[in-house]
């Protein structure tokens, strides 16, 4: 009961902390005068994804040779899998629920001869820039495919190739921070939670709320992971199932919570930008650490994780290319995680 209670408490703590983090990171984007989308792809993504990279680094430097390496490689593969499937699915579900609520409201206000809106094209209804999102996914797909390929081969200079992944993220970071577009605006922002009665909060308060919420998110996520490590043996699950199937869900909860909060606020663009930006960090920084400090040799479960991630992102790119980007089709990305889970259970 203590473990179950801790799981619930941590999940609630992560959600509430993400409320504070999302609120602070939008104000931070205004203070830094960065582009509106970069608030999601860079600032929010760095805040929620980089702590996991630190955990990966600590695992390879201070963990045992086998367990530390397993944790590092599992995190580098499990993180993109969860974000590229479940995070998109949750966003699609939230968008669908929001659309149904809007449609019901429109029906209630409609006259006898009026009709409710049909369909849900996210490019139109939510104003999502699918061209930019597709470009980010192409970047991710190229980098991720390369790192999966490296897991199949062994050669002397492979550890040095980790530097290429850091360079790739550097290019992405520079492009996002300098791309054309409207700067983040404070016009529709809620007051900073630390200063609810102040129209324009000071920079120090914004930074303090950002760091404070991140500390709580990081601590609660780690406790959540520890409880799942208990749940695995208690449920008779092999360690690899916990490492690739359950633990990544816990570590990626902040990205999922951010998506829920932003969609609820009518900011689907930021929700999807946060997901794509997190995927770029997950594909590069933990990979650079794993390739540089481990043998980076994949077994069957890791290959399944790689193929499921590639298939999900490829599916989303196809949907965007077909100009049929809807909430339902975004939700279907979660099916690739279910296929991975079934394949993992059958192979262990």
Short mmCIF file of C-alpha atoms in Angstrom, two decimals:
data_model
loop_
_atom_site.label_atom_id
_atom_site.label_comp_id
_atom_site.label_asym_id
_atom_site.label_seq_id
_atom_site.Cartn_x
_atom_site.Cartn_y
_atom_site.Cartn_z
CA UNK A 1 0.00 0.00 0.00
CA UNK A 2 2.90 2.34 0.72
CA UNK A 3 4.29 1.78 -2.80
CA UNK A 4 0.89 2.36 -4.40
CA UNK A 5 0.33 5.50 -2.32
CA UNK A 6 3.74 6.85 -3.34
CA UNK A 7 2.93 6.22 -7.00
CA UNK A 8 -0.27 8.25 -6.69
CA UNK A 9 1.37 11.04 -4.67
CA UNK A 10 4.25 11.32 -7.16
CA UNK A 11 1.91 11.43 -10.15
CA UNK A 12 -0.09 14.25 -8.54
CA UNK A 13 3.10 16.09 -7.58
CA UNK A 14 4.43 15.84 -11.14
CA UNK A 15 1.18 17.18 -12.60
CA UNK A 16 0.95 20.12 -10.19
CA UNK A 17 4.65 20.92 -10.66
CA UNK A 18 4.17 20.85 -14.42
CA UNK A 19 1.38 23.43 -13.99
CA UNK A 20 3.88 25.71 -12.28
CA UNK A 21 6.63 24.84 -14.79
CA UNK A 22 4.48 25.55 -17.86
CA UNK A 23 3.37 28.84 -16.32
CA UNK A 24 6.98 29.85 -15.57
CA UNK A 25 8.50 28.68 -18.86
CA UNK A 26 6.07 30.79 -20.90
CA UNK A 27 7.05 33.87 -18.88
CA UNK A 28 10.72 32.91 -19.30
CA UNK A 29 10.22 32.84 -23.07
CA UNK A 30 8.78 36.36 -22.90
CA UNK A 31 11.68 37.60 -20.78
CA UNK A 32 14.26 36.00 -23.12
CA UNK A 33 12.39 37.27 -26.23
CA UNK A 34 12.54 33.91 -28.00
CA UNK A 35 10.11 32.69 -30.65
CA UNK A 36 6.76 31.40 -29.49
CA UNK A 37 7.40 27.85 -30.74
CA UNK A 38 10.93 27.79 -29.28
CA UNK A 39 9.33 28.07 -25.83
CA UNK A 40 8.15 24.48 -26.40
CA UNK A 41 10.93 23.02 -28.55
CA UNK A 42 13.86 24.42 -26.54
CA UNK A 43 12.99 25.91 -23.15
CA UNK A 44 10.31 23.46 -22.00
CA UNK A 45 11.99 20.46 -23.66
CA UNK A 46 15.36 21.26 -22.07
CA UNK A 47 13.75 21.62 -18.67
CA UNK A 48 11.99 18.27 -18.72
CA UNK A 49 14.40 16.16 -20.80
CA UNK A 50 17.87 17.25 -19.72
CA UNK A 51 17.52 15.99 -16.12
CA UNK A 52 17.06 12.51 -17.58
CA UNK A 53 20.31 12.97 -19.49
CA UNK A 54 22.03 13.75 -16.19
CA UNK A 55 20.64 10.49 -14.77
CA UNK A 56 22.04 8.64 -17.80
CA UNK A 57 25.46 10.21 -17.25
CA UNK A 58 25.42 9.32 -13.54
CA UNK A 59 24.49 5.73 -14.43
CA UNK A 60 27.49 5.18 -16.71
CA UNK A 61 29.95 7.02 -14.46
CA UNK A 62 28.92 5.73 -11.04
CA UNK A 63 26.73 2.67 -11.67
CA UNK A 64 28.05 -0.88 -11.91
CA UNK A 65 29.53 -1.81 -15.28
CA UNK A 66 26.54 -3.93 -16.33
CA UNK A 67 23.61 -2.23 -14.59
CA UNK A 68 24.88 1.28 -15.29
CA UNK A 69 25.30 0.54 -18.99
CA UNK A 70 21.88 -1.12 -19.18
CA UNK A 71 20.23 1.89 -17.57
CA UNK A 72 22.01 4.31 -19.90
CA UNK A 73 21.15 2.46 -23.11
CA UNK A 74 17.61 1.71 -21.93
CA UNK A 75 16.99 5.39 -21.17
CA UNK A 76 18.37 6.46 -24.54
CA UNK A 77 15.96 4.10 -26.33
CA UNK A 78 12.97 4.07 -23.99
CA UNK A 79 12.58 7.83 -23.74
CA UNK A 80 12.08 8.51 -27.47
CA UNK A 81 9.77 5.47 -27.68
CA UNK A 82 7.38 6.81 -25.03
CA UNK A 83 7.44 10.42 -26.25
CA UNK A 84 7.08 9.39 -29.91
CA UNK A 85 4.08 7.16 -29.20
CA UNK A 86 2.25 7.70 -25.90
CA UNK A 87 2.88 11.45 -25.61
CA UNK A 88 1.43 11.99 -29.09
CA UNK A 89 -1.48 9.66 -28.28
CA UNK A 90 -2.33 11.55 -25.08
CA UNK A 91 -2.16 14.85 -26.97
CA UNK A 92 -4.50 13.47 -29.63
CA UNK A 93 -6.94 12.25 -26.97
CA UNK A 94 -6.93 15.64 -25.24
CA UNK A 95 -7.47 17.44 -28.54
CA UNK A 96 -10.36 15.13 -29.39
CA UNK A 97 -12.02 15.74 -26.01
CA UNK A 98 -11.51 19.46 -26.38
CA UNK A 99 -13.02 19.39 -29.86
CA UNK A 100 -16.07 17.45 -28.63
CA UNK A 101 -16.59 20.02 -25.88
CA UNK A 102 -16.32 22.86 -28.38
CA UNK A 103 -18.69 21.07 -30.77
CA UNK A 104 -21.26 20.49 -28.00
CA UNK A 105 -21.08 24.16 -27.08
CA UNK A 106 -21.54 25.16 -30.73
CA UNK A 107 -24.57 22.86 -31.02
CA UNK A 108 -26.12 24.36 -27.89
CA UNK A 109 -25.75 27.87 -29.31
CA UNK A 110 -26.71 26.99 -32.89
CA UNK A 111 -30.01 27.98 -34.42
CA UNK A 112 -32.50 25.58 -36.08
CA UNK A 113 -30.83 25.81 -39.49
CA UNK A 114 -27.22 25.77 -38.30
CA UNK A 115 -24.96 22.74 -38.33
CA UNK A 116 -22.12 21.83 -36.00
CA UNK A 117 -18.55 21.79 -37.30
CA UNK A 118 -17.58 18.49 -38.93
CA UNK A 119 -14.13 16.92 -38.90
CA UNK A 120 -11.14 18.08 -36.92
CA UNK A 121 -8.23 19.18 -39.08
CA UNK A 122 -5.57 20.24 -36.59
CA UNK A 123 -3.88 22.44 -39.17
CA UNK A 124 -7.03 24.55 -39.41
CA UNK A 125 -8.91 24.11 -36.15
CA UNK A 126 -5.87 24.39 -33.88
CA UNK A 127 -3.60 26.47 -36.11
CA UNK A 128 -0.78 23.91 -35.91
CA UNK A 129 2.21 24.50 -38.18
CA UNK A 130 2.46 20.98 -39.61
CA UNK A 131 5.32 21.96 -41.94
CA UNK A 132 7.51 22.88 -39.00
CA UNK A 133 6.42 19.84 -37.03
CA UNK A 134 7.16 17.57 -40.01
CA UNK A 135 10.59 19.14 -40.41
CA UNK A 136 11.40 18.39 -36.76
CA UNK A 137 10.23 14.80 -37.19
CA UNK A 138 12.45 14.34 -40.27
CA UNK A 139 15.41 15.58 -38.23
CA UNK A 140 14.55 13.16 -35.44
CA UNK A 141 13.97 10.23 -37.80
CA UNK A 142 17.35 10.70 -39.49
CA UNK A 143 19.27 10.95 -36.22
CA UNK A 144 17.37 8.13 -34.53
CA UNK A 145 17.81 5.75 -37.49
CA UNK A 146 21.56 6.42 -37.40
CA UNK A 147 21.80 5.65 -33.69
CA UNK A 148 19.79 2.42 -34.12
CA UNK A 149 22.13 1.39 -36.94
CA UNK A 150 25.12 2.00 -34.64
CA UNK A 151 23.63 -0.47 -32.19
CA UNK A 152 24.03 -3.25 -34.77
CA UNK A 153 27.73 -2.84 -35.46
CA UNK A 154 31.00 -2.64 -33.52
CA UNK A 155 34.14 -0.77 -34.57
CA UNK A 156 36.99 1.07 -32.86
CA UNK A 157 35.95 4.69 -33.32
CA UNK A 158 32.26 4.23 -32.49
CA UNK A 159 32.52 5.95 -29.06
CA UNK A 160 33.76 9.13 -30.75
CA UNK A 161 30.66 9.27 -32.92
CA UNK A 162 28.75 10.38 -29.84
CA UNK A 163 30.15 13.84 -30.51
CA UNK A 164 28.17 13.94 -33.77
CA UNK A 165 24.93 13.67 -31.80
CA UNK A 166 25.88 16.61 -29.60
CA UNK A 167 26.76 18.61 -32.70
CA UNK A 168 23.39 17.70 -34.27
CA UNK A 169 21.54 19.03 -31.25
CA UNK A 170 23.68 22.17 -31.31
CA UNK A 171 22.58 22.84 -34.89
CA UNK A 172 18.94 22.19 -33.99
CA UNK A 173 19.20 24.47 -30.94
CA UNK A 174 20.70 27.31 -32.99
CA UNK A 175 18.08 26.92 -35.72
CA UNK A 176 15.18 27.01 -33.29
CA UNK A 177 16.49 29.98 -31.32
CA UNK A 178 17.19 32.05 -34.43
CA UNK A 179 14.30 31.01 -36.68
CA UNK A 180 11.89 33.64 -37.96
CA UNK A 181 8.59 33.96 -36.20
CA UNK A 182 6.73 36.00 -33.65
CA UNK A 183 8.35 36.34 -30.25
CA UNK A 184 6.57 34.86 -27.27
CA UNK A 185 3.91 37.29 -26.05
CA UNK A 186 2.61 37.96 -22.55
CA UNK A 187 -0.81 39.02 -23.82
CA UNK A 188 -2.63 35.76 -23.09
CA UNK A 189 -0.50 34.47 -20.22
CA UNK A 190 -1.85 33.74 -16.78
CA UNK A 191 -0.13 35.64 -13.94
CA UNK A 192 3.02 34.01 -12.61
CA UNK A 193 1.93 31.70 -9.80
CA UNK A 194 4.60 33.08 -7.47
CA UNK A 195 3.35 36.62 -8.16
CA UNK A 196 -0.38 36.23 -8.89
CA UNK A 197 -1.16 39.92 -8.39
CA UNK A 198 1.70 41.27 -10.50
CA UNK A 199 1.03 41.99 -14.18
CA UNK A 200 4.71 41.75 -15.17
CA UNK A 201 6.73 39.56 -12.77
CA UNK A 202 10.43 40.14 -12.22
CA UNK A 203 12.94 37.89 -13.94
CA UNK A 204 14.22 36.47 -10.64
CA UNK A 205 10.74 35.28 -9.68
CA UNK A 206 10.32 33.64 -13.11
CA UNK A 207 13.68 31.86 -12.81
CA UNK A 208 12.96 30.81 -9.21
CA UNK A 209 9.60 29.28 -10.17
CA UNK A 210 11.16 27.51 -13.18
CA UNK A 211 14.00 25.97 -11.16
CA UNK A 212 11.80 25.14 -8.17
CA UNK A 213 9.18 23.34 -10.25
CA UNK A 214 11.91 21.43 -12.12
CA UNK A 215 13.45 20.25 -8.85
CA UNK A 216 10.10 18.86 -7.70
CA UNK A 217 9.45 17.26 -11.12
CA UNK A 218 12.88 15.63 -11.11
CA UNK A 219 12.61 14.35 -7.53
CA UNK A 220 9.04 13.04 -7.94
CA UNK A 221 9.95 11.33 -11.23
CA UNK A 222 12.87 9.50 -9.60
CA UNK A 223 10.69 8.33 -6.69
CA UNK A 224 8.08 7.20 -9.23
CA UNK A 225 10.71 5.15 -11.07
CA UNK A 226 11.84 3.53 -7.80
CA UNK A 227 8.28 2.46 -7.05
CA UNK A 228 7.99 0.91 -10.52
CA UNK A 229 11.22 -0.99 -9.89
CA UNK A 230 9.45 -2.50 -6.89
CA UNK A 231 6.29 -3.18 -8.91
CA UNK A 232 8.15 -5.19 -11.57
CA UNK A 233 9.31 -8.09 -9.36
CA UNK A 234 6.09 -7.89 -7.34
CA UNK A 235 4.13 -8.50 -10.54
CA UNK A 236 6.57 -11.13 -11.78
CA UNK A 237 7.88 -8.93 -14.63
CA UNK A 238 11.46 -9.39 -15.93
CA UNK A 239 13.90 -6.51 -15.37
CA UNK A 240 14.05 -5.70 -19.11
CA UNK A 241 10.27 -5.21 -19.18
CA UNK A 242 10.46 -2.73 -16.31
CA UNK A 243 13.45 -0.93 -17.88
CA UNK A 244 11.92 -0.53 -21.35
CA UNK A 245 8.17 -0.69 -20.74
CA UNK A 246 7.43 0.94 -17.38
CA UNK A 247 10.34 3.14 -16.29
CA UNK A 248 10.36 5.33 -19.45
CA UNK A 249 6.70 6.16 -18.87
CA UNK A 250 7.64 7.53 -15.45
CA UNK A 251 10.59 9.55 -16.74
CA UNK A 252 8.54 11.00 -19.61
CA UNK A 253 5.54 11.92 -17.43
CA UNK A 254 6.55 15.63 -17.39
CA UNK A 255 6.35 15.85 -21.20
CA UNK A 256 2.96 14.10 -21.15
CA UNK A 257 1.68 16.35 -18.35
CA UNK A 258 2.89 19.47 -20.19
CA UNK A 259 0.96 18.35 -23.28
CA UNK A 260 -2.22 17.83 -21.24
CA UNK A 261 -1.91 21.27 -19.63
CA UNK A 262 -1.16 23.14 -22.85
CA UNK A 263 -3.95 21.46 -24.82
CA UNK A 264 -6.36 22.24 -21.99
CA UNK A 265 -5.28 25.88 -22.28
CA UNK A 266 -5.86 25.87 -26.05
CA UNK A 267 -2.14 25.91 -26.91
CA UNK A 268 -1.79 22.76 -28.99
CA UNK A 269 1.12 24.24 -30.92
CA UNK A 270 3.18 24.49 -27.72
CA UNK A 271 2.16 20.97 -26.66
CA UNK A 272 3.38 19.45 -29.93
CA UNK A 273 6.47 21.67 -29.98
CA UNK A 274 7.39 20.44 -26.50
CA UNK A 275 7.06 16.83 -27.65
CA UNK A 276 9.13 17.30 -30.81
CA UNK A 277 11.79 19.27 -28.92
CA UNK A 278 11.99 16.60 -26.21
CA UNK A 279 12.37 13.94 -28.87
CA UNK A 280 15.33 15.82 -30.34
CA UNK A 281 17.05 15.97 -26.96
CA UNK A 282 16.28 12.29 -26.30
CA UNK A 283 17.68 11.32 -29.70
CA UNK A 284 20.96 13.20 -29.20
CA UNK A 285 22.17 13.94 -25.66
CA UNK A 286 21.49 10.57 -23.92
CA UNK A 287 22.62 8.85 -27.13
CA UNK A 288 25.92 10.73 -27.09
CA UNK A 289 26.46 9.61 -23.48
CA UNK A 290 25.50 6.01 -24.23
CA UNK A 291 27.60 5.71 -27.38
CA UNK A 292 30.58 7.39 -25.71
CA UNK A 293 30.59 5.34 -22.49
CA UNK A 294 29.03 1.96 -23.31
CA UNK A 295 29.44 -0.71 -25.98
CA UNK A 296 26.10 0.45 -27.50
CA UNK A 297 25.20 -3.05 -28.63
CA UNK A 298 21.50 -3.77 -29.05
CA UNK A 299 19.65 -6.95 -28.15
CA UNK A 300 16.17 -7.93 -29.34
CA UNK A 301 14.18 -5.75 -26.86
CA UNK A 302 16.22 -2.67 -27.77
CA UNK A 303 15.74 -3.34 -31.47
CA UNK A 304 11.99 -3.67 -30.92
CA UNK A 305 12.00 -0.29 -29.16
CA UNK A 306 13.93 1.26 -32.04
CA UNK A 307 11.66 -0.14 -34.76
CA UNK A 308 8.49 0.86 -32.88
CA UNK A 309 9.74 4.43 -32.53
CA UNK A 310 10.75 4.65 -36.20
CA UNK A 311 7.40 3.22 -37.29
CA UNK A 312 5.41 5.69 -35.16
CA UNK A 313 7.30 8.76 -36.40
CA UNK A 314 7.14 7.46 -39.99
CA UNK A 315 3.38 7.05 -39.62
CA UNK A 316 2.97 10.63 -38.33
CA UNK A 317 5.05 11.98 -41.21
CA UNK A 318 2.86 10.09 -43.66
CA UNK A 319 -0.29 11.53 -42.03
CA UNK A 320 1.09 15.06 -42.33
CA UNK A 321 2.13 14.46 -45.93
CA UNK A 322 -1.40 13.26 -46.72
CA UNK A 323 -2.74 16.53 -45.20
CA UNK A 324 -5.02 14.55 -42.89
CA UNK A 325 -3.58 15.54 -39.52
CA UNK A 326 -6.45 14.95 -37.09
CA UNK A 327 -6.73 14.33 -33.35
CA UNK A 328 -7.82 10.74 -33.96
CA UNK A 329 -4.83 9.95 -36.18
CA UNK A 330 -2.52 11.52 -33.62
CA UNK A 331 -4.07 9.27 -30.98
CA UNK A 332 -3.39 6.16 -33.11
CA UNK A 333 0.37 6.68 -32.61
CA UNK A 334 -0.11 5.04 -29.24
CA UNK A 335 -0.82 1.77 -31.04
CA UNK A 336 2.87 1.41 -31.87
CA UNK A 337 3.66 1.35 -28.16
CA UNK A 338 1.12 -1.42 -27.65
CA UNK A 339 2.70 -3.42 -30.49
CA UNK A 340 6.11 -2.93 -28.87
CA UNK A 341 4.75 -4.06 -25.49
CA UNK A 342 3.26 -7.20 -27.00
CA UNK A 343 6.49 -7.98 -28.84
CA UNK A 344 8.54 -7.40 -25.70
CA UNK A 345 6.41 -9.73 -23.60
CA UNK A 346 6.66 -12.45 -26.26
CA UNK A 347 10.45 -12.23 -26.56
CA UNK A 348 11.50 -12.15 -22.90
#
